[in-house]
Each structure stands twice: as C-alpha cells, then as structure tokens.
CSV table of C-alpha atoms in Angstrom, one decimal:
chain,number,residue,atom,x,y,z
A,50,MET,CA,15.1,-3.7,-17.8
A,51,ASN,CA,13.5,-0.3,-17.7
A,52,LEU,CA,10.8,-1.0,-14.9
A,53,VAL,CA,8.5,1.8,-15.9
A,54,GLY,CA,5.2,1.2,-17.8
A,55,ASN,CA,1.5,2.2,-18.3
A,56,TRP,CA,-0.8,-0.7,-18.4
A,57,ASN,CA,-4.5,-1.2,-18.7
A,58,TYR,CA,-5.0,-4.4,-17.1
A,59,PRO,CA,-7.3,-4.7,-15.2
A,60,THR,CA,-7.5,-1.0,-14.8
A,61,PRO,CA,-5.1,1.9,-15.9
A,62,ILE,CA,-1.8,1.5,-14.0
A,63,ARG,CA,1.1,4.0,-13.9
A,64,PHE,CA,4.0,1.8,-12.9
A,65,GLY,CA,7.3,3.0,-12.0
A,66,ALA,CA,9.8,4.6,-9.5
A,67,GLY,CA,8.9,8.2,-8.7
A,68,ARG,CA,5.5,8.2,-10.4
A,69,ILE,CA,3.8,9.4,-7.1
A,70,ALA,CA,4.5,12.8,-8.6
A,71,GLU,CA,1.6,12.2,-11.1
A,72,ILE,CA,-1.0,12.0,-8.1
A,73,ALA,CA,-2.6,15.2,-9.0
A,74,ASP,CA,-2.9,14.4,-12.8
A,75,ALA,CA,-4.3,10.8,-11.7
A,76,CYS,CA,-7.0,12.7,-9.7
A,77,ALA,CA,-7.9,14.9,-12.7
A,78,THR,CA,-8.0,11.7,-14.9
A,79,ALA,CA,-10.4,10.1,-12.6
A,80,GLY,CA,-12.6,13.3,-12.3
A,81,ILE,CA,-11.6,14.1,-8.5
A,82,LYS,CA,-11.3,17.8,-7.5
A,83,LYS,CA,-11.6,17.4,-3.8
A,84,PRO,CA,-10.1,14.2,-2.6
A,85,LEU,CA,-9.9,12.5,0.9
A,86,LEU,CA,-6.7,10.6,1.1
A,87,VAL,CA,-7.4,7.5,3.3
A,88,THR,CA,-4.7,5.5,4.9
A,89,ASP,CA,-4.2,3.7,8.2
A,90,ARG,CA,-2.9,5.0,11.5
A,91,GLY,CA,0.7,3.8,11.0
A,92,LEU,CA,0.9,5.6,7.6
A,93,GLY,CA,-0.7,8.8,8.8
A,94,PRO,CA,2.3,10.5,10.1
A,95,MET,CA,4.8,9.1,7.7
A,96,GLU,CA,6.8,11.2,5.5
A,97,ILE,CA,5.7,9.4,2.3
A,98,THR,CA,2.0,10.4,3.3
A,99,SER,CA,2.9,14.0,4.0
A,100,ARG,CA,4.9,14.3,0.7
A,101,THR,CA,1.9,13.0,-1.1
A,102,LEU,CA,-0.4,15.4,0.6
A,103,ASP,CA,2.0,18.3,-0.2
A,104,LEU,CA,1.5,17.2,-4.0
A,105,LEU,CA,-2.1,17.3,-3.8
A,106,GLU,CA,-2.0,20.8,-1.9
A,107,VAL,CA,0.4,22.2,-4.5
A,108,ALA,CA,-2.0,21.2,-7.1
A,109,GLY,CA,-5.0,23.0,-5.6
A,110,LEU,CA,-6.5,19.8,-4.3
A,111,GLY,CA,-6.4,20.3,-0.6
A,112,ARG,CA,-4.5,18.1,2.0
A,113,ALA,CA,-7.4,16.2,3.6
A,114,MET,CA,-6.8,12.8,5.2
A,115,PHE,CA,-8.6,10.2,7.2
A,116,SER,CA,-6.5,7.6,8.9
A,117,GLU,CA,-8.5,6.2,11.7
A,118,VAL,CA,-8.3,2.6,10.2
A,119,ASP,CA,-7.7,-0.4,11.9
A,120,PRO,CA,-5.3,-3.3,10.8
A,121,ASN,CA,-8.3,-5.3,10.0
A,122,PRO,CA,-10.7,-2.5,9.0
A,123,THR,CA,-14.2,-2.7,10.6
A,124,ASP,CA,-17.8,-1.3,10.0
A,125,ALA,CA,-17.1,1.2,12.7
A,126,ASN,CA,-14.1,2.5,10.5
A,127,VAL,CA,-16.4,2.8,7.6
A,128,GLU,CA,-19.0,4.7,9.6
A,129,ALA,CA,-16.4,7.3,11.0
A,130,GLY,CA,-14.8,7.6,7.6
A,131,LEU,CA,-18.1,8.2,5.9
A,132,LYS,CA,-19.1,10.8,8.2
A,133,VAL,CA,-15.9,12.7,7.6
A,134,TYR,CA,-16.2,12.2,3.9
A,135,ARG,CA,-19.8,13.3,3.6
A,136,ASP,CA,-19.3,16.2,6.0
A,137,GLY,CA,-16.4,17.4,3.9
A,138,GLY,CA,-18.1,17.3,0.5
A,139,TYR,CA,-15.3,15.1,-1.0
A,140,ASP,CA,-15.9,13.9,-4.5
A,141,GLY,CA,-13.3,10.9,-4.5
A,142,VAL,CA,-10.7,9.1,-2.6
A,143,VAL,CA,-7.1,8.6,-2.8
A,144,ALA,CA,-6.6,5.1,-1.3
A,145,PHE,CA,-2.9,5.1,0.0
A,146,GLY,CA,-1.3,2.3,1.9
A,147,GLY,CA,-1.4,-1.4,2.4
A,148,GLY,CA,-4.8,-3.5,2.3
A,149,SER,CA,-6.3,-1.9,5.1
A,150,GLY,CA,-6.1,1.5,4.0
A,151,LEU,CA,-7.0,0.5,0.4
A,152,ASP,CA,-10.1,-1.6,1.5
A,153,LEU,CA,-11.4,1.1,3.6
A,154,ALA,CA,-10.7,3.8,1.2
A,155,LYS,CA,-12.6,1.8,-1.4
A,156,THR,CA,-15.6,1.1,0.7
A,157,LEU,CA,-15.9,4.9,1.6
A,158,ALA,CA,-16.0,5.7,-2.2
A,159,PHE,CA,-18.5,3.0,-2.7
A,160,MET,CA,-20.8,3.7,0.1
A,161,ALA,CA,-20.6,7.6,-0.4
A,162,GLY,CA,-23.9,7.8,-2.4
A,163,GLN,CA,-25.6,4.8,-1.2
A,164,SER,CA,-28.8,4.8,1.1
A,165,ARG,CA,-28.7,1.1,2.1
A,166,PRO,CA,-26.5,-0.5,4.9
A,167,LEU,CA,-23.2,-1.8,4.2
A,168,TRP,CA,-23.9,-5.4,4.8
A,169,ASP,CA,-26.5,-5.2,2.1
A,170,PHE,CA,-23.7,-5.5,-0.3
A,171,GLU,CA,-21.9,-8.4,0.9
A,172,ASP,CA,-20.5,-10.5,-1.8
A,173,VAL,CA,-23.5,-13.1,-1.9
A,174,GLY,CA,-25.1,-13.9,-5.3
A,175,ASP,CA,-26.2,-10.7,-7.0
A,176,TRP,CA,-26.3,-8.5,-3.9
A,177,TRP,CA,-24.0,-5.8,-5.7
A,178,THR,CA,-26.9,-5.1,-8.1
A,179,ARG,CA,-28.6,-3.3,-4.9
A,180,ALA,CA,-26.2,-0.6,-5.2
A,181,ASP,CA,-26.8,2.7,-7.0
A,182,PRO,CA,-23.9,2.9,-9.3
A,183,ALA,CA,-24.3,6.8,-9.6
A,184,GLY,CA,-23.5,6.9,-6.0
A,185,ILE,CA,-20.1,5.2,-6.3
A,186,HIS,CA,-17.3,8.0,-6.2
A,187,PRO,CA,-13.9,7.6,-8.0
A,188,ILE,CA,-10.9,6.1,-6.6
A,189,VAL,CA,-7.2,6.5,-7.2
A,190,ALA,CA,-5.3,3.8,-5.6
A,191,VAL,CA,-1.6,4.1,-4.4
A,192,PRO,CA,-0.3,0.9,-2.7
A,193,THR,CA,2.6,1.3,-0.4
A,194,THR,CA,3.0,-2.5,0.4
A,195,ALA,CA,3.5,-5.3,-2.2
A,196,GLY,CA,0.9,-8.0,-1.0
A,197,THR,CA,-2.8,-7.6,-1.0
A,198,GLY,CA,-3.2,-6.2,-4.5
A,199,SER,CA,-6.3,-4.4,-3.5
A,200,GLU,CA,-5.5,-1.7,-5.9
A,201,VAL,CA,-6.6,-3.9,-8.8
A,202,GLY,CA,-9.5,-5.4,-6.8
A,203,ARG,CA,-13.3,-4.9,-7.2
A,204,ALA,CA,-13.9,-5.8,-3.5
A,205,SER,CA,-13.0,-4.8,0.1
A,206,ILE,CA,-12.8,-7.0,3.2
A,207,ILE,CA,-14.5,-5.3,6.1
A,208,THR,CA,-14.8,-7.1,9.7
A,209,ASN,CA,-18.2,-7.0,11.3
A,210,SER,CA,-17.4,-5.6,14.8
A,211,GLU,CA,-20.5,-7.4,16.3
A,212,THR,CA,-20.0,-11.0,14.9
A,213,HIS,CA,-16.1,-10.7,14.4
A,214,GLU,CA,-16.5,-12.0,10.8
A,215,LYS,CA,-14.6,-10.7,7.7
A,216,LYS,CA,-17.0,-9.8,5.0
A,217,ILE,CA,-16.4,-9.2,1.3
A,218,ILE,CA,-18.1,-6.1,0.1
A,219,PHE,CA,-18.3,-6.3,-3.9
A,220,HIS,CA,-19.1,-4.2,-6.8
A,221,PRO,CA,-17.5,-3.9,-10.2
A,222,LYS,CA,-17.3,0.0,-9.9
A,223,MET,CA,-15.1,-0.5,-6.8
A,224,LEU,CA,-12.2,-1.1,-9.1
A,225,PRO,CA,-10.0,2.0,-8.9
A,226,SER,CA,-10.1,4.4,-11.8
A,227,VAL,CA,-6.2,5.1,-11.8
A,228,VAL,CA,-3.6,3.1,-9.9
A,229,ILE,CA,-0.2,4.4,-9.2
A,230,CYS,CA,2.3,1.7,-8.5
A,231,ASP,CA,5.5,3.6,-7.3
A,232,PRO,CA,8.0,1.1,-5.7
A,233,GLU,CA,9.8,3.8,-4.0
A,234,LEU,CA,6.9,3.9,-1.6
A,235,THR,CA,7.6,0.5,-0.3
A,236,VAL,CA,11.2,1.1,0.5
A,237,GLY,CA,10.6,1.9,4.1
A,238,MET,CA,8.6,-1.3,4.8
A,239,PRO,CA,10.2,-3.2,7.9
A,240,LYS,CA,11.3,-6.7,7.4
A,241,PHE,CA,8.1,-8.4,8.9
A,242,ILE,CA,5.8,-6.3,6.8
A,243,THR,CA,8.0,-7.1,3.6
A,244,ALA,CA,7.7,-10.8,4.5
A,245,GLY,CA,3.9,-10.8,5.5
A,246,THR,CA,2.7,-8.9,2.4
A,247,GLY,CA,5.1,-10.7,0.1
A,248,LEU,CA,4.0,-14.0,1.2
A,249,ASP,CA,0.3,-12.7,1.0
A,250,ALA,CA,0.9,-12.1,-2.8
A,251,PHE,CA,2.5,-15.7,-3.0
A,252,ALA,CA,-0.7,-17.2,-1.3
A,253,HIS,CA,-2.8,-15.4,-3.9
A,254,CYS,CA,-0.9,-16.8,-6.7
A,255,VAL,CA,-0.8,-20.2,-5.3
A,256,GLU,CA,-4.3,-20.5,-4.6
A,257,ALA,CA,-5.4,-19.1,-7.9
A,258,TYR,CA,-3.1,-21.5,-9.6
A,259,CYS,CA,-4.5,-24.4,-7.9
A,260,SER,CA,-8.2,-23.3,-8.1
A,261,PRO,CA,-10.5,-25.9,-10.1
A,262,HIS,CA,-12.2,-23.3,-11.9
A,263,TYR,CA,-11.5,-22.5,-15.6
A,264,HIS,CA,-9.7,-19.3,-16.4
A,265,PRO,CA,-6.3,-20.0,-18.3
A,266,MET,CA,-5.5,-16.1,-18.3
A,267,SER,CA,-5.4,-16.0,-14.4
A,268,GLN,CA,-3.5,-19.3,-14.4
A,269,GLY,CA,-0.8,-18.0,-16.4
A,270,ILE,CA,-0.5,-14.7,-14.5
A,271,ALA,CA,-0.6,-16.7,-11.0
A,272,LEU,CA,2.4,-18.8,-12.2
A,273,GLU,CA,4.7,-15.8,-13.3
A,274,GLY,CA,3.6,-14.1,-10.1
A,275,MET,CA,4.9,-17.0,-8.0
A,276,ARG,CA,8.2,-16.7,-10.0
A,277,LEU,CA,8.6,-13.0,-9.3
A,278,VAL,CA,8.0,-13.7,-5.5
A,279,LYS,CA,10.5,-16.6,-5.5
A,280,ASP,CA,13.1,-14.6,-7.2
A,281,TYR,CA,12.6,-11.1,-5.6
A,282,LEU,CA,11.0,-11.5,-2.3
A,283,PRO,CA,14.3,-12.7,-0.6
A,284,ARG,CA,16.1,-9.9,-2.2
A,285,ALA,CA,13.5,-7.2,-0.8
A,286,TYR,CA,13.5,-8.9,2.6
A,287,ALA,CA,17.5,-8.7,2.7
A,288,ASP,CA,17.7,-5.4,1.3
A,289,GLY,CA,14.7,-3.0,1.7
A,290,THR,CA,16.5,-0.4,-0.7
A,291,ASP,CA,16.7,-2.8,-3.5
A,292,ILE,CA,14.5,-1.0,-5.9
A,293,GLU,CA,14.4,-3.6,-8.7
A,294,ALA,CA,13.2,-6.3,-6.1
A,295,ARG,CA,10.6,-3.8,-4.7
A,296,ALA,CA,9.3,-3.2,-8.3
A,297,HIS,CA,9.0,-6.7,-9.1
A,298,MET,CA,7.3,-7.5,-5.9
A,299,MET,CA,4.8,-4.7,-6.4
A,300,SER,CA,4.0,-6.4,-9.8
A,301,ALA,CA,3.5,-9.8,-8.1
A,302,ALA,CA,1.1,-8.4,-5.7
A,303,ALA,CA,-1.1,-6.9,-8.6
A,304,MET,CA,-0.6,-10.3,-10.4
A,305,GLY,CA,-1.8,-12.2,-7.4
A,306,ALA,CA,-5.0,-10.2,-7.0
A,307,THR,CA,-5.6,-10.4,-10.7
A,308,GLY,CA,-5.0,-14.0,-10.8
A,309,PHE,CA,-7.4,-14.7,-8.1
A,310,GLN,CA,-10.4,-13.8,-10.1
A,311,LYS,CA,-10.2,-17.6,-10.9
A,312,GLY,CA,-10.6,-18.3,-7.2
A,313,LEU,CA,-9.1,-18.7,-3.8
A,314,GLY,CA,-9.2,-21.5,-1.2
A,315,ALA,CA,-8.7,-23.0,2.2
A,316,ILE,CA,-5.6,-20.6,2.9
A,317,HIS,CA,-7.9,-17.6,2.9
A,318,ALA,CA,-11.0,-19.4,4.3
A,319,LEU,CA,-8.7,-20.2,7.4
A,320,SER,CA,-7.0,-16.8,7.6
A,321,HIS,CA,-10.0,-14.6,7.2
A,322,PRO,CA,-11.8,-15.6,10.6
A,323,ILE,CA,-8.5,-16.1,12.5
A,324,GLY,CA,-7.5,-12.4,11.5
A,325,ALA,CA,-11.0,-11.2,12.4
A,326,VAL,CA,-11.1,-12.8,15.9
A,327,HIS,CA,-7.5,-12.8,16.9
A,328,HIS,CA,-6.4,-9.7,15.0
A,329,THR,CA,-3.4,-11.2,13.3
A,330,HIS,CA,-1.6,-9.9,10.3
A,331,HIS,CA,-3.4,-11.4,7.2
A,332,GLY,CA,-0.4,-12.1,5.0
A,333,THR,CA,1.6,-13.6,7.8
A,334,THR,CA,-1.5,-15.7,8.8
A,335,ASN,CA,-1.9,-16.8,5.2
A,336,ALA,CA,1.8,-17.9,5.4
A,337,VAL,CA,1.3,-19.9,8.6
A,338,CYS,CA,-1.8,-21.8,7.0
A,339,MET,CA,0.0,-22.5,3.6
A,340,PRO,CA,2.2,-25.6,4.5
A,341,ALA,CA,-1.0,-27.5,6.1
A,342,VAL,CA,-3.4,-26.4,3.1
A,343,LEU,CA,-0.7,-27.7,0.5
A,344,GLN,CA,-0.9,-31.0,2.2
A,345,PHE,CA,-4.6,-31.0,2.4
A,346,ASN,CA,-5.0,-30.3,-1.2
A,347,ARG,CA,-2.3,-32.9,-2.2
A,348,ALA,CA,-4.3,-35.3,-4.2
A,349,PRO,CA,-5.8,-32.9,-6.7
A,350,CYS,CA,-2.8,-30.6,-6.8
A,351,GLU,CA,0.2,-32.8,-6.8
A,352,GLY,CA,0.5,-33.0,-10.6
A,353,ILE,CA,-0.2,-29.2,-11.2
A,354,LEU,CA,2.3,-28.1,-8.4
A,355,ALA,CA,5.0,-30.3,-9.8
A,356,GLN,CA,4.5,-28.5,-13.0
A,357,ALA,CA,4.8,-25.2,-11.2
A,358,ALA,CA,7.9,-26.5,-9.3
A,359,ALA,CA,9.5,-27.2,-12.7
A,360,TYR,CA,8.8,-23.7,-14.1
A,361,LEU,CA,10.3,-22.3,-10.9
A,362,GLY,CA,13.4,-24.3,-10.8
A,363,ILE,CA,12.4,-26.1,-7.8
A,364,ASP,CA,13.6,-29.9,-7.8
A,365,GLY,CA,11.4,-32.6,-6.3
A,366,GLY,CA,7.9,-32.0,-7.7
A,367,PHE,CA,5.3,-31.3,-5.3
A,368,ASP,CA,7.3,-32.6,-2.3
A,369,GLY,CA,10.0,-30.1,-3.5
A,370,PHE,CA,7.4,-27.2,-3.8
A,371,CYS,CA,6.3,-27.8,-0.3
A,372,ALA,CA,9.8,-28.0,1.0
A,373,TYR,CA,10.4,-24.7,-0.6
A,374,VAL,CA,7.6,-23.0,1.0
A,375,ASP,CA,8.6,-24.3,4.4
A,376,GLY,CA,12.3,-23.0,3.8
A,377,LEU,CA,11.0,-19.6,2.5
A,378,ASN,CA,8.8,-19.0,5.7
A,379,ASP,CA,11.5,-20.2,7.9
A,380,SER,CA,14.0,-17.7,6.1
A,381,MET,CA,11.7,-14.9,7.1
A,382,ALA,CA,10.8,-15.9,10.6
A,383,ILE,CA,7.3,-16.7,9.9
A,384,PRO,CA,5.7,-18.8,12.9
A,385,ARG,CA,5.1,-22.4,12.2
A,386,THR,CA,1.9,-22.5,14.1
A,387,LEU,CA,-1.0,-20.4,14.9
A,388,THR,CA,-0.2,-20.6,18.6
A,389,ASP,CA,3.2,-19.1,17.8
A,390,LEU,CA,1.4,-16.4,16.0
A,391,GLY,CA,-0.2,-15.5,19.2
A,392,VAL,CA,-3.6,-17.4,18.7
A,393,THR,CA,-4.7,-18.5,22.2
A,394,ASN,CA,-7.8,-20.3,23.3
A,395,PRO,CA,-9.4,-20.3,20.0
A,396,ASP,CA,-13.2,-21.5,19.6
A,397,LEU,CA,-12.3,-24.1,16.8
A,398,ASP,CA,-16.1,-24.7,16.2
A,399,ALA,CA,-16.8,-21.1,15.5
A,400,LEU,CA,-13.7,-20.5,13.4
A,401,THR,CA,-14.7,-23.5,11.5
A,402,ARG,CA,-18.3,-22.3,10.8
A,403,SER,CA,-16.7,-19.0,9.8
A,404,ALA,CA,-14.3,-20.6,7.5
A,405,LEU,CA,-17.0,-22.6,5.8
A,406,ASN,CA,-19.1,-19.5,5.3
A,407,ASP,CA,-16.2,-17.6,3.6
A,408,PRO,CA,-16.5,-17.2,-0.2
A,409,SER,CA,-12.9,-18.5,-0.6
A,410,THR,CA,-14.1,-22.1,0.2
A,411,GLY,CA,-15.6,-22.3,-3.2
A,412,GLY,CA,-12.2,-22.3,-4.8
A,413,ASN,CA,-10.6,-25.0,-2.9
A,414,PRO,CA,-9.7,-28.0,-4.9
A,415,VAL,CA,-10.8,-30.3,-2.0
A,416,GLU,CA,-14.3,-29.8,-0.8
A,417,MET,CA,-14.2,-28.3,2.7
A,418,THR,CA,-16.6,-30.0,5.4
A,419,PHE,CA,-17.0,-29.0,9.0
A,420,ASP,CA,-14.8,-32.2,10.1
A,421,ASN,CA,-11.9,-31.6,7.7
A,422,THR,CA,-11.8,-27.9,8.2
A,423,ARG,CA,-11.8,-28.1,12.0
A,424,ALA,CA,-9.0,-30.7,11.6
A,425,LEU,CA,-7.1,-28.1,9.7
A,426,PHE,CA,-7.4,-25.7,12.4
A,427,GLU,CA,-6.2,-28.3,15.1
A,428,ALA,CA,-3.1,-29.1,12.7
A,429,LEU,CA,-2.2,-25.5,12.6
A,430,LEU,CA,-2.2,-25.3,16.5
C-alpha cells in the first residue's frame, strides 16, 4: 500500500513520508508570510526542528521559533508566547510537535487578535462566540507524535496555573488551515513516548466509540482507529524505524481526535485533573485510567465492546477486550496504578470536583457522581 495521500477531512491534510518538504507551500496556502514556529522545550533543539526551520528560511519565511512550552501548557506559556508573537509581527503559526506544542500554538493563533482574556473562551456553552473571528490567525499544524490528534482539533487544553485545572479553549477557527502528517518526523520518539501517545490515540477511539451520543460517522472512524492501534502500535514500539507502523499510528491519532467529536468520557475526565495537579504525561495517564473506567462502564458498554472485540479479532467479548487492554499496557511498561505513575498524597475531593467539572464527563456512558468518581480515583491508587 502506498501510504501517501491528500485528504480533506476534517481539514486539508498532506499525508506521507517526506512531506515536511512542503512546509513553505503549506504556509503559502494558509496565507502565512511571516510564521512563528511554536514547539516545546524538548523539541526546540532537535534536528527535525532545525531542518524545518531551514526549509522556512530558504523559502524566505524566516526561522523564528518559540519553544517555552511546558508538557502541560499553561496560561503563563500563552502570555509569554503572545508577547513574542505580537512583538515580532508574525501573521500565523507553524504548530510543531506533540499535543503540548500544538495546543499552545493553536491558542497563540487564536488569541493573537483578541482583546478579551483567555478564560473568556473556555468551552462553556456559546462562549466561543465572544471571539473576534477576524483576530484569529492561520495555523499550519505538523504533528511529531502519534497520539493527541490536536492537528485536526478545534480546541486546545491549557492549564490554569492558579487553580491547577485543565481548561478547554474552543473555537471552530482553531482548526488548522493545513496539516502535514509526515511519519518520518515520529521515528525518533523514545519508547515511552511512543507508548503513551499511542495509547492516548487508543483512549480517544475507545471513548468516542462508547459515547452514548449519536454520531455514526465518528463511531466508524473510532472503530477502525482502534484496529490500527492494535495492529501497529506494538510494531512501532518494538521498532521505532518501522515507517509503515509509524504512518498507520499517525493516521490513528488523527482518527481518534476526529472520532471524539462524538464525545469523550471518564478516562479523560480523570486524566485531566491528574495531569494538571501532578504533571503526569497525558497519554500515559489515560492508559493507567482505562482499565478501571472500562469496568466502571461495563453495564452499558458490554455489548458494544463485544462487537468491537469481534471486529478487532479479540476473543472473549467484553472481558476479552479488557484483558487485551491490560496486556497491551503491560507490554509497554505502563504503570498499573496512579501511585506507580508518581501520584503521591492526592487530594481526592479536589480531583473529584475537577473531574466532574470537565466537559468529558458529558460523554461517559454512566453518569458520573461525586461518590462514584471518587471511588474510581481510589481504585486507581
């Protein structure tokens, strides 16, 4: 199979190995003449970033970069980035990296021409209509991991540094104008990042598939996304240079984020406050939470996950699916508990309140209450 394509779902995507070479043309398509490449601290000094900046510079687009981005990006990162962006007179961003870099970059482009404060645009009701659409600058997104799928999303997750809560900032125009999915950029990912991001994609697909909301298009995308993770994440984990596996995982990541337009659930509702307070890796935290949440949702999901198991070639119906998840986690050295992940002395009441305030709760098949959500946290410890 030739793993190259141009897609327009849900935004124009240029998919294939080596297509980072098209970065300057992608900027031109998006109407960007003076881009700021935004990435995280870890990626800033790496060769793949330097090569991308070289491509921009050769094309006469400069080589400006902002990389002061935390693993769980904060409002302080947004403020610092906006100062650099506005002072430099940039007219668009190249969002480069994993979920943290992509989310921060999208937020900078969104906030570039806004006069209201960041938290006025939290994903609550119709708050997104408060934004001035003319003040949203264009985005070219270049993922370098295969997990969050933020490159095809209309939102970013930013941590409030005062309350230690993750907040979703949403606007339809935060969807990147052009996406370059080049699996060669993911070859250098270390094993633990390959595992954590890959299982993040799997969590997106599982929760979208199990969400009680009606969205059959997302349902199908999520199911096939699970299959790609099942077939190719172990290969990518075993051999990081397996470009076929890397390509299919990059597709699965985009599919998970497209699929969760149908909804997310308790995995993310628990994971978001844990990451915000205890600074854990998001995808790995999702993987730790997944087994307990599957059991929590057993009653409404037993039948539908048995169908998924059959499609995926997993014997044993719902119980077989859960056993597969346990085995996949173990095969990639995912901690079994939050304690093993490094969560110590958690304030369970505060975590529970934050989880219940997370928008992901609305997509969980079982209604989340204070008591059953706190019990989930206790089980995870």
